[in-house]
């Protein structure tokens, strides 16, 4: 069996997605996701110019060897573009292998560890009142876990407060728009949100919050301490993680669970955080970390330290990644939770899939492979549209982390 050809499909049914389709000489094909929000064209170029030519003639069943070839064989390795391209190949190869076996992907990974996958949705509002109402809407939809974000008085376009209630999409312009930030205002306001949420809905539901890399370690520790009475499921991305040791300071001052990793590309980005038990959840994604092959290694390392998975699952990842993530979640022993931002109806039509939502959980189907396909004819009706994520500046104009 050999890889006969491969092609990249870029489509924008509401947002941009990069899909790799690999064909074999036996008529079996697989698809993978290489989407990188705002840098889609870089991944496309890397796939078309540097990856696909190397794949032709290879045995698609040799998933591990091909992964090592693409990673170790590239002297300039790691980084988001390279790892997304490798992830696209890896997902497609696992799809092919599972189809050949006539099994859903989770069976090849080792079978079920659970029946359903608990997911969390995104509730947001321009102020506390709107967010409290939005959380109630998610509870009514059956969610057991909800991430709550609120606008903060005096801050322009606070992170997490999107233009829609179900389809939050931050990439909003052909050039980056500018948002604002003020840490003191956020620290004075965010704990009030969770106080009101617990007063309104009690403690039966899991609540999460995303700091989105906005706080220094001391500020993050302060926020975590103030949120302790409200028993958060986690505080996400409380401080930038380039310096992994920064989490030591946070950990020393709060018992609020910590989650990080959606922008990580390899196990090396998380190694110290995991080995020193500075986090409780690792959020690395199938597409961000070079596919299922590499994400398994990260999860296995985390399991040694009782750290659980909480994979990123925003709409900047296509249903292909979501399908792969759910098969991974169904198998992985140290599962914690899965982020689930609903795609638009247009996206779901372009990427038909067999996973389904019910009572706060997602369930994978029994379709051989990862259960997600692409309607290329429909995809062609949604051409690529350049779209950047925003940037953030402090009130004095200083650039900050978005």
Tab-separated table of C-alpha atoms in Angstrom:
chain	number	residue	atom	x	y	z
A	1	UNK	CA	0.000	0.000	0.000
A	2	UNK	CA	1.348	3.397	-0.954
A	3	UNK	CA	0.370	7.067	-0.753
A	4	UNK	CA	-0.558	7.963	-4.290
A	5	UNK	CA	-1.416	11.658	-3.935
A	6	UNK	CA	-2.482	14.345	-1.477
A	7	UNK	CA	-4.055	17.757	-1.729
A	8	UNK	CA	-4.861	20.707	0.509
A	9	UNK	CA	-8.381	22.136	0.644
A	10	UNK	CA	-8.965	25.616	2.079
A	11	UNK	CA	-12.532	26.644	2.813
A	12	UNK	CA	-14.241	29.391	4.815
A	13	UNK	CA	-17.784	28.428	5.889
A	14	UNK	CA	-17.785	31.249	8.457
A	15	UNK	CA	-14.086	30.892	9.252
A	16	UNK	CA	-11.020	29.457	7.511
A	17	UNK	CA	-10.066	25.775	7.669
A	18	UNK	CA	-7.082	23.952	6.161
A	19	UNK	CA	-7.829	20.312	5.330
A	20	UNK	CA	-5.365	17.735	4.017
A	21	UNK	CA	-6.722	14.781	2.039
A	22	UNK	CA	-4.369	11.829	1.481
A	23	UNK	CA	-5.168	9.193	-1.169
A	24	UNK	CA	-3.759	5.668	-1.333
A	25	UNK	CA	-3.305	3.347	-4.292
A	26	UNK	CA	-5.971	1.057	-2.810
A	27	UNK	CA	-8.731	3.664	-2.940
A	28	UNK	CA	-8.772	4.460	0.767
A	29	UNK	CA	-8.352	8.119	1.732
A	30	UNK	CA	-7.974	9.980	5.007
A	31	UNK	CA	-8.406	13.616	5.996
A	32	UNK	CA	-6.613	15.754	8.562
A	33	UNK	CA	-6.821	19.298	9.901
A	34	UNK	CA	-3.942	21.786	9.653
A	35	UNK	CA	-5.797	24.979	10.554
A	36	UNK	CA	-3.759	27.745	12.208
A	37	UNK	CA	-5.879	30.788	12.971
A	38	UNK	CA	-4.607	33.802	11.005
A	39	UNK	CA	-1.683	31.867	9.468
A	40	UNK	CA	-3.494	29.414	7.248
A	41	UNK	CA	-1.493	30.287	4.136
A	42	UNK	CA	1.783	29.451	5.910
A	43	UNK	CA	0.566	25.934	6.715
A	44	UNK	CA	-0.719	25.474	3.165
A	45	UNK	CA	2.651	26.461	1.726
A	46	UNK	CA	4.533	24.155	4.071
A	47	UNK	CA	2.265	21.230	3.257
A	48	UNK	CA	2.288	21.741	-0.497
A	49	UNK	CA	5.959	22.644	-0.930
A	50	UNK	CA	7.703	20.582	1.759
A	51	UNK	CA	5.493	17.777	3.071
A	52	UNK	CA	3.308	16.341	0.316
A	53	UNK	CA	6.218	15.708	-2.105
A	54	UNK	CA	7.908	13.612	0.596
A	55	UNK	CA	4.789	11.542	1.273
A	56	UNK	CA	4.266	10.224	-2.250
A	57	UNK	CA	5.178	6.546	-2.393
A	58	UNK	CA	5.310	6.067	1.391
A	59	UNK	CA	3.397	3.297	3.155
A	60	UNK	CA	0.539	5.091	4.991
A	61	UNK	CA	0.363	2.303	7.572
A	62	UNK	CA	3.751	3.337	8.988
A	63	UNK	CA	2.286	6.187	11.036
A	64	UNK	CA	5.044	6.346	13.651
A	65	UNK	CA	7.845	6.251	11.103
A	66	UNK	CA	6.241	8.971	8.980
A	67	UNK	CA	5.748	11.135	12.084
A	68	UNK	CA	9.438	10.757	12.989
A	69	UNK	CA	10.437	11.436	9.382
A	70	UNK	CA	8.521	14.725	9.301
A	71	UNK	CA	9.671	15.805	12.781
A	72	UNK	CA	13.223	14.513	13.162
A	73	UNK	CA	13.972	14.769	9.488
A	74	UNK	CA	13.390	18.539	9.513
A	75	UNK	CA	16.419	20.306	10.952
A	76	UNK	CA	14.289	23.445	11.579
A	77	UNK	CA	11.597	21.766	13.595
A	78	UNK	CA	8.852	22.469	16.140
A	79	UNK	CA	6.828	25.674	15.894
A	80	UNK	CA	3.129	26.082	15.088
A	81	UNK	CA	3.365	25.869	11.292
A	82	UNK	CA	5.485	22.715	11.205
A	83	UNK	CA	3.509	20.927	13.902
A	84	UNK	CA	0.131	21.760	12.343
A	85	UNK	CA	1.330	20.342	9.033
A	86	UNK	CA	2.537	17.179	10.767
A	87	UNK	CA	-0.775	16.970	12.627
A	88	UNK	CA	-2.726	17.127	9.372
A	89	UNK	CA	-0.733	14.186	8.006
A	90	UNK	CA	-0.998	12.226	11.253
A	91	UNK	CA	-4.781	12.598	11.508
A	92	UNK	CA	-5.211	11.528	7.892
A	93	UNK	CA	-3.013	8.465	8.390
A	94	UNK	CA	-4.896	7.349	11.506
A	95	UNK	CA	-8.121	7.847	9.538
A	96	UNK	CA	-6.805	5.595	6.762
A	97	UNK	CA	-5.585	2.913	9.155
A	98	UNK	CA	-8.866	2.786	11.065
A	99	UNK	CA	-10.828	2.602	7.808
A	100	UNK	CA	-8.614	-0.274	6.655
A	101	UNK	CA	-9.287	-2.069	9.937
A	102	UNK	CA	-13.017	-1.378	9.648
A	103	UNK	CA	-12.976	0.174	13.113
A	104	UNK	CA	-13.701	3.548	14.698
A	105	UNK	CA	-10.433	5.221	15.625
A	106	UNK	CA	-10.821	4.848	19.387
A	107	UNK	CA	-10.678	1.066	18.991
A	108	UNK	CA	-7.214	1.273	17.415
A	109	UNK	CA	-6.043	3.494	20.264
A	110	UNK	CA	-6.974	0.826	22.805
A	111	UNK	CA	-10.737	0.923	23.119
A	112	UNK	CA	-13.085	2.843	25.359
A	113	UNK	CA	-12.191	4.226	28.758
A	114	UNK	CA	-15.614	5.900	28.967
A	115	UNK	CA	-18.904	6.047	27.097
A	116	UNK	CA	-19.342	9.822	26.750
A	117	UNK	CA	-16.967	12.798	26.862
A	118	UNK	CA	-17.882	15.650	29.210
A	119	UNK	CA	-17.612	18.994	27.406
A	120	UNK	CA	-17.849	22.633	28.375
A	121	UNK	CA	-19.435	25.489	26.460
A	122	UNK	CA	-18.728	29.215	26.351
A	123	UNK	CA	-21.086	31.629	28.088
A	124	UNK	CA	-20.338	35.332	27.811
A	125	UNK	CA	-21.941	38.728	28.155
A	126	UNK	CA	-21.126	42.416	28.075
A	127	UNK	CA	-21.557	42.536	31.863
A	128	UNK	CA	-22.210	40.228	34.811
A	129	UNK	CA	-25.966	40.172	34.276
A	130	UNK	CA	-25.684	39.065	30.655
A	131	UNK	CA	-23.129	36.387	31.513
A	132	UNK	CA	-25.275	34.999	34.326
A	133	UNK	CA	-28.164	34.748	31.869
A	134	UNK	CA	-25.928	33.071	29.274
A	135	UNK	CA	-24.723	30.477	31.797
A	136	UNK	CA	-28.375	29.667	32.521
A	137	UNK	CA	-28.937	29.104	28.804
A	138	UNK	CA	-26.122	26.553	28.697
A	139	UNK	CA	-27.483	24.821	31.776
A	140	UNK	CA	-30.855	24.600	30.020
A	141	UNK	CA	-29.110	22.982	27.026
A	142	UNK	CA	-27.799	20.270	29.322
A	143	UNK	CA	-24.199	21.354	29.867
A	144	UNK	CA	-22.567	20.180	33.087
A	145	UNK	CA	-19.612	22.549	32.670
A	146	UNK	CA	-19.555	26.144	31.415
A	147	UNK	CA	-16.770	28.642	30.845
A	148	UNK	CA	-17.904	32.109	31.960
A	149	UNK	CA	-16.394	35.348	30.579
A	150	UNK	CA	-17.669	38.857	31.068
A	151	UNK	CA	-17.026	42.300	29.704
A	152	UNK	CA	-15.341	44.550	32.254
A	153	UNK	CA	-16.422	48.185	32.689
A	154	UNK	CA	-13.790	50.477	31.222
A	155	UNK	CA	-12.082	47.788	29.092
A	156	UNK	CA	-12.608	47.874	25.328
A	157	UNK	CA	-13.736	44.527	23.888
A	158	UNK	CA	-12.787	42.225	26.761
A	159	UNK	CA	-11.519	38.790	25.766
A	160	UNK	CA	-14.121	36.059	25.351
A	161	UNK	CA	-17.088	38.330	24.738
A	162	UNK	CA	-17.993	37.590	21.151
A	163	UNK	CA	-20.516	38.855	18.675
A	164	UNK	CA	-22.749	35.799	19.058
A	165	UNK	CA	-24.016	33.625	21.882
A	166	UNK	CA	-23.140	30.215	20.444
A	167	UNK	CA	-20.662	30.978	17.667
A	168	UNK	CA	-18.035	33.215	19.242
A	169	UNK	CA	-15.404	34.018	16.609
A	170	UNK	CA	-12.478	36.284	17.599
A	171	UNK	CA	-10.775	36.520	14.190
A	172	UNK	CA	-12.650	39.554	12.972
A	173	UNK	CA	-10.736	41.592	10.380
A	174	UNK	CA	-8.335	41.478	7.439
A	175	UNK	CA	-5.829	43.248	9.719
A	176	UNK	CA	-5.666	42.882	13.519
A	177	UNK	CA	-8.205	44.953	15.438
A	178	UNK	CA	-7.104	46.529	18.723
A	179	UNK	CA	-8.670	45.611	22.056
A	180	UNK	CA	-7.923	46.968	25.514
A	181	UNK	CA	-6.809	45.590	28.848
A	182	UNK	CA	-6.527	46.744	32.464
A	183	UNK	CA	-5.557	44.104	35.018
A	184	UNK	CA	-6.732	46.031	38.074
A	185	UNK	CA	-10.211	46.522	36.622
A	186	UNK	CA	-10.425	42.820	35.760
A	187	UNK	CA	-9.271	41.707	39.214
A	188	UNK	CA	-11.915	43.919	40.796
A	189	UNK	CA	-14.703	42.601	38.561
A	190	UNK	CA	-14.189	38.953	37.637
A	191	UNK	CA	-14.616	37.519	41.181
A	192	UNK	CA	-17.976	39.314	41.394
A	193	UNK	CA	-19.122	37.356	38.349
A	194	UNK	CA	-18.486	34.011	40.013
A	195	UNK	CA	-19.991	35.166	43.277
A	196	UNK	CA	-23.197	35.969	41.398
A	197	UNK	CA	-23.087	32.706	39.423
A	198	UNK	CA	-22.842	30.602	42.578
A	199	UNK	CA	-25.623	32.624	44.241
A	200	UNK	CA	-27.842	32.053	41.209
A	201	UNK	CA	-27.105	28.448	40.254
A	202	UNK	CA	-25.386	26.915	43.269
A	203	UNK	CA	-22.458	24.524	43.096
A	204	UNK	CA	-23.863	21.649	41.044
A	205	UNK	CA	-22.288	22.785	37.757
A	206	UNK	CA	-18.627	23.134	36.883
A	207	UNK	CA	-17.520	26.710	36.167
A	208	UNK	CA	-14.361	27.638	34.269
A	209	UNK	CA	-12.612	30.923	33.473
A	210	UNK	CA	-9.932	31.911	30.952
A	211	UNK	CA	-7.283	34.490	31.866
A	212	UNK	CA	-5.909	34.324	28.304
A	213	UNK	CA	-2.313	35.013	29.300
A	214	UNK	CA	-3.231	38.479	30.630
A	215	UNK	CA	-1.821	38.323	34.185
A	216	UNK	CA	1.658	38.344	35.676
A	217	UNK	CA	2.350	35.375	37.991
A	218	UNK	CA	1.632	37.480	41.095
A	219	UNK	CA	-1.594	38.834	39.593
A	220	UNK	CA	-2.646	35.336	38.525
A	221	UNK	CA	-2.021	34.042	42.042
A	222	UNK	CA	-4.141	36.879	43.406
A	223	UNK	CA	-6.996	36.040	41.027
A	224	UNK	CA	-6.802	32.338	41.829
A	225	UNK	CA	-6.924	33.098	45.551
A	226	UNK	CA	-9.963	35.349	45.168
A	227	UNK	CA	-11.785	32.678	43.128
A	228	UNK	CA	-11.235	29.861	45.629
A	229	UNK	CA	-14.616	30.255	47.405
A	230	UNK	CA	-16.401	29.608	44.077
A	231	UNK	CA	-14.697	26.251	43.427
A	232	UNK	CA	-13.761	26.679	39.786
A	233	UNK	CA	-13.156	23.595	37.671
A	234	UNK	CA	-10.087	25.470	36.446
A	235	UNK	CA	-8.464	28.838	35.797
A	236	UNK	CA	-7.050	28.681	32.289
A	237	UNK	CA	-3.973	30.407	30.849
A	238	UNK	CA	-3.582	32.593	33.919
A	239	UNK	CA	-0.090	33.749	32.884
A	240	UNK	CA	2.101	33.300	29.788
A	241	UNK	CA	3.715	29.860	29.871
A	242	UNK	CA	6.888	30.498	27.864
A	243	UNK	CA	8.541	30.602	31.292
A	244	UNK	CA	7.210	27.391	32.771
A	245	UNK	CA	8.674	28.190	36.201
A	246	UNK	CA	6.330	31.187	36.464
A	247	UNK	CA	3.607	28.755	37.488
A	248	UNK	CA	5.528	27.972	40.685
A	249	UNK	CA	4.562	31.361	42.110
A	250	UNK	CA	0.924	30.885	41.173
A	251	UNK	CA	0.871	27.393	42.647
A	252	UNK	CA	2.335	28.569	45.960
A	253	UNK	CA	-0.531	30.963	46.592
A	254	UNK	CA	-3.731	29.327	45.324
A	255	UNK	CA	-5.441	25.941	45.233
A	256	UNK	CA	-7.649	26.930	42.297
A	257	UNK	CA	-6.944	24.258	39.628
A	258	UNK	CA	-4.775	25.491	36.757
A	259	UNK	CA	-4.996	24.617	33.063
A	260	UNK	CA	-2.692	25.605	30.210
A	261	UNK	CA	-1.394	24.412	26.861
A	262	UNK	CA	-3.651	25.272	23.927
A	263	UNK	CA	-0.777	27.077	22.202
A	264	UNK	CA	1.803	24.384	22.989
A	265	UNK	CA	3.356	22.528	20.055
A	266	UNK	CA	5.398	19.741	21.653
A	267	UNK	CA	5.923	17.831	24.867
A	268	UNK	CA	8.869	20.120	25.625
A	269	UNK	CA	6.515	23.083	26.087
A	270	UNK	CA	4.783	21.218	28.929
A	271	UNK	CA	7.543	19.008	30.374
A	272	UNK	CA	8.485	21.133	33.402
A	273	UNK	CA	4.892	22.102	34.128
A	274	UNK	CA	3.933	18.437	34.225
A	275	UNK	CA	6.964	17.022	36.044
A	276	UNK	CA	6.794	19.694	38.742
A	277	UNK	CA	3.005	19.296	39.044
A	278	UNK	CA	2.430	23.006	38.460
A	279	UNK	CA	-0.807	22.449	36.525
A	280	UNK	CA	-3.863	20.220	36.880
A	281	UNK	CA	-4.969	20.035	33.229
A	282	UNK	CA	-2.975	19.998	29.992
A	283	UNK	CA	-4.876	21.633	27.121
A	284	UNK	CA	-2.685	20.726	24.151
A	285	UNK	CA	-4.646	19.924	20.996
A	286	UNK	CA	-4.489	17.188	18.384
A	287	UNK	CA	-3.803	19.745	15.655
A	288	UNK	CA	-1.432	21.905	17.716
A	289	UNK	CA	0.789	19.099	18.975
A	290	UNK	CA	1.530	17.225	15.784
A	291	UNK	CA	-1.461	14.898	15.799
A	292	UNK	CA	-2.658	11.940	17.811
A	293	UNK	CA	0.757	10.248	17.768
A	294	UNK	CA	2.439	13.021	19.757
A	295	UNK	CA	-0.533	13.993	21.918
A	296	UNK	CA	-0.584	10.437	23.291
A	297	UNK	CA	2.965	10.955	24.576
A	298	UNK	CA	2.003	14.186	26.308
A	299	UNK	CA	-1.024	12.528	27.926
A	300	UNK	CA	1.037	9.541	29.051
A	301	UNK	CA	3.602	11.817	30.702
A	302	UNK	CA	0.825	13.792	32.388
A	303	UNK	CA	-0.783	10.604	33.705
A	304	UNK	CA	2.331	9.836	35.754
A	305	UNK	CA	1.655	13.009	37.752
A	306	UNK	CA	-2.148	12.719	38.012
A	307	UNK	CA	-2.628	15.559	35.520
A	308	UNK	CA	-5.650	15.226	33.269
A	309	UNK	CA	-6.393	16.291	29.704
A	310	UNK	CA	-8.598	19.230	28.772
A	311	UNK	CA	-8.065	19.686	25.049
A	312	UNK	CA	-8.703	23.036	23.400
A	313	UNK	CA	-11.771	22.802	21.160
A	314	UNK	CA	-12.659	26.257	19.939
A	315	UNK	CA	-14.012	26.984	16.459
A	316	UNK	CA	-10.503	27.750	15.198
A	317	UNK	CA	-10.227	23.959	14.904
A	318	UNK	CA	-12.260	22.173	12.264
A	319	UNK	CA	-14.681	19.300	12.926
A	320	UNK	CA	-11.849	17.023	11.766
A	321	UNK	CA	-9.811	17.932	14.839
A	322	UNK	CA	-12.908	17.678	17.024
A	323	UNK	CA	-13.630	14.200	15.707
A	324	UNK	CA	-10.047	13.076	16.342
A	325	UNK	CA	-10.054	14.701	19.774
A	326	UNK	CA	-13.237	12.872	20.763
A	327	UNK	CA	-11.807	9.503	19.776
A	328	UNK	CA	-8.687	10.399	21.762
A	329	UNK	CA	-10.850	11.527	24.714
A	330	UNK	CA	-12.889	8.331	24.571
A	331	UNK	CA	-9.699	6.295	24.962
A	332	UNK	CA	-7.277	8.375	27.082
A	333	UNK	CA	-7.218	7.083	30.689
A	334	UNK	CA	-6.492	10.463	32.316
A	335	UNK	CA	-9.274	12.411	30.619
A	336	UNK	CA	-10.569	15.549	32.323
A	337	UNK	CA	-12.837	17.534	30.002
A	338	UNK	CA	-13.146	18.632	26.369
A	339	UNK	CA	-13.809	22.184	25.203
A	340	UNK	CA	-16.737	22.317	22.762
A	341	UNK	CA	-17.539	25.476	20.859
A	342	UNK	CA	-20.276	24.698	18.390
A	343	UNK	CA	-19.495	25.189	14.723
A	344	UNK	CA	-21.933	27.014	12.483
A	345	UNK	CA	-24.467	25.095	10.414
A	346	UNK	CA	-22.448	25.937	7.285
A	347	UNK	CA	-19.314	24.381	8.797
A	348	UNK	CA	-21.180	21.251	9.867
A	349	UNK	CA	-22.527	20.859	6.333
A	350	UNK	CA	-19.054	21.153	4.800
A	351	UNK	CA	-17.656	18.645	7.324
A	352	UNK	CA	-20.281	15.904	7.852
A	353	UNK	CA	-19.526	13.958	11.034
A	354	UNK	CA	-20.967	11.277	13.265
A	355	UNK	CA	-20.261	12.706	16.734
A	356	UNK	CA	-23.268	14.003	18.659
A	357	UNK	CA	-24.090	16.044	21.781
A	358	UNK	CA	-26.409	14.821	24.522
A	359	UNK	CA	-26.838	16.001	28.136
A	360	UNK	CA	-23.495	17.731	28.457
A	361	UNK	CA	-21.440	15.074	26.713
A	362	UNK	CA	-20.230	14.311	23.196
A	363	UNK	CA	-20.365	10.790	21.809
A	364	UNK	CA	-18.357	9.397	18.895
A	365	UNK	CA	-20.005	7.159	16.339
A	366	UNK	CA	-18.954	3.754	15.070
A	367	UNK	CA	-17.974	4.858	11.555
A	368	UNK	CA	-14.609	3.374	10.548
A	369	UNK	CA	-11.952	6.088	10.848
A	370	UNK	CA	-12.388	9.279	12.824
A	371	UNK	CA	-15.926	9.771	11.542
A	372	UNK	CA	-15.478	13.151	9.807
A	373	UNK	CA	-15.425	13.825	6.057
A	374	UNK	CA	-15.402	16.881	3.791
A	375	UNK	CA	-17.881	17.827	1.066
A	376	UNK	CA	-15.437	19.318	-1.443
A	377	UNK	CA	-18.110	20.636	-3.782
A	378	UNK	CA	-19.751	22.542	-0.943
A	379	UNK	CA	-16.376	23.621	0.469
A	380	UNK	CA	-15.549	25.283	-2.853
A	381	UNK	CA	-18.474	27.654	-2.360
A	382	UNK	CA	-16.700	29.234	0.634
A	383	UNK	CA	-13.403	30.755	-0.578
A	384	UNK	CA	-10.581	31.763	1.745
A	385	UNK	CA	-10.980	35.106	3.549
A	386	UNK	CA	-7.976	36.658	5.322
A	387	UNK	CA	-8.814	37.118	9.015
A	388	UNK	CA	-6.547	38.029	11.915
A	389	UNK	CA	-6.942	37.610	15.637
A	390	UNK	CA	-7.036	40.921	17.555
A	391	UNK	CA	-4.177	42.430	19.515
A	392	UNK	CA	-4.401	44.027	22.974
A	393	UNK	CA	-2.968	47.258	24.371
A	394	UNK	CA	-2.988	48.731	27.860
A	395	UNK	CA	-4.600	52.121	28.425
A	396	UNK	CA	-1.244	53.859	27.901
A	397	UNK	CA	-0.755	52.101	24.560
A	398	UNK	CA	1.639	49.387	25.701
A	399	UNK	CA	1.327	46.135	23.742
A	400	UNK	CA	-0.038	43.292	25.869
A	401	UNK	CA	-0.909	39.640	25.447
A	402	UNK	CA	-4.146	39.078	23.578
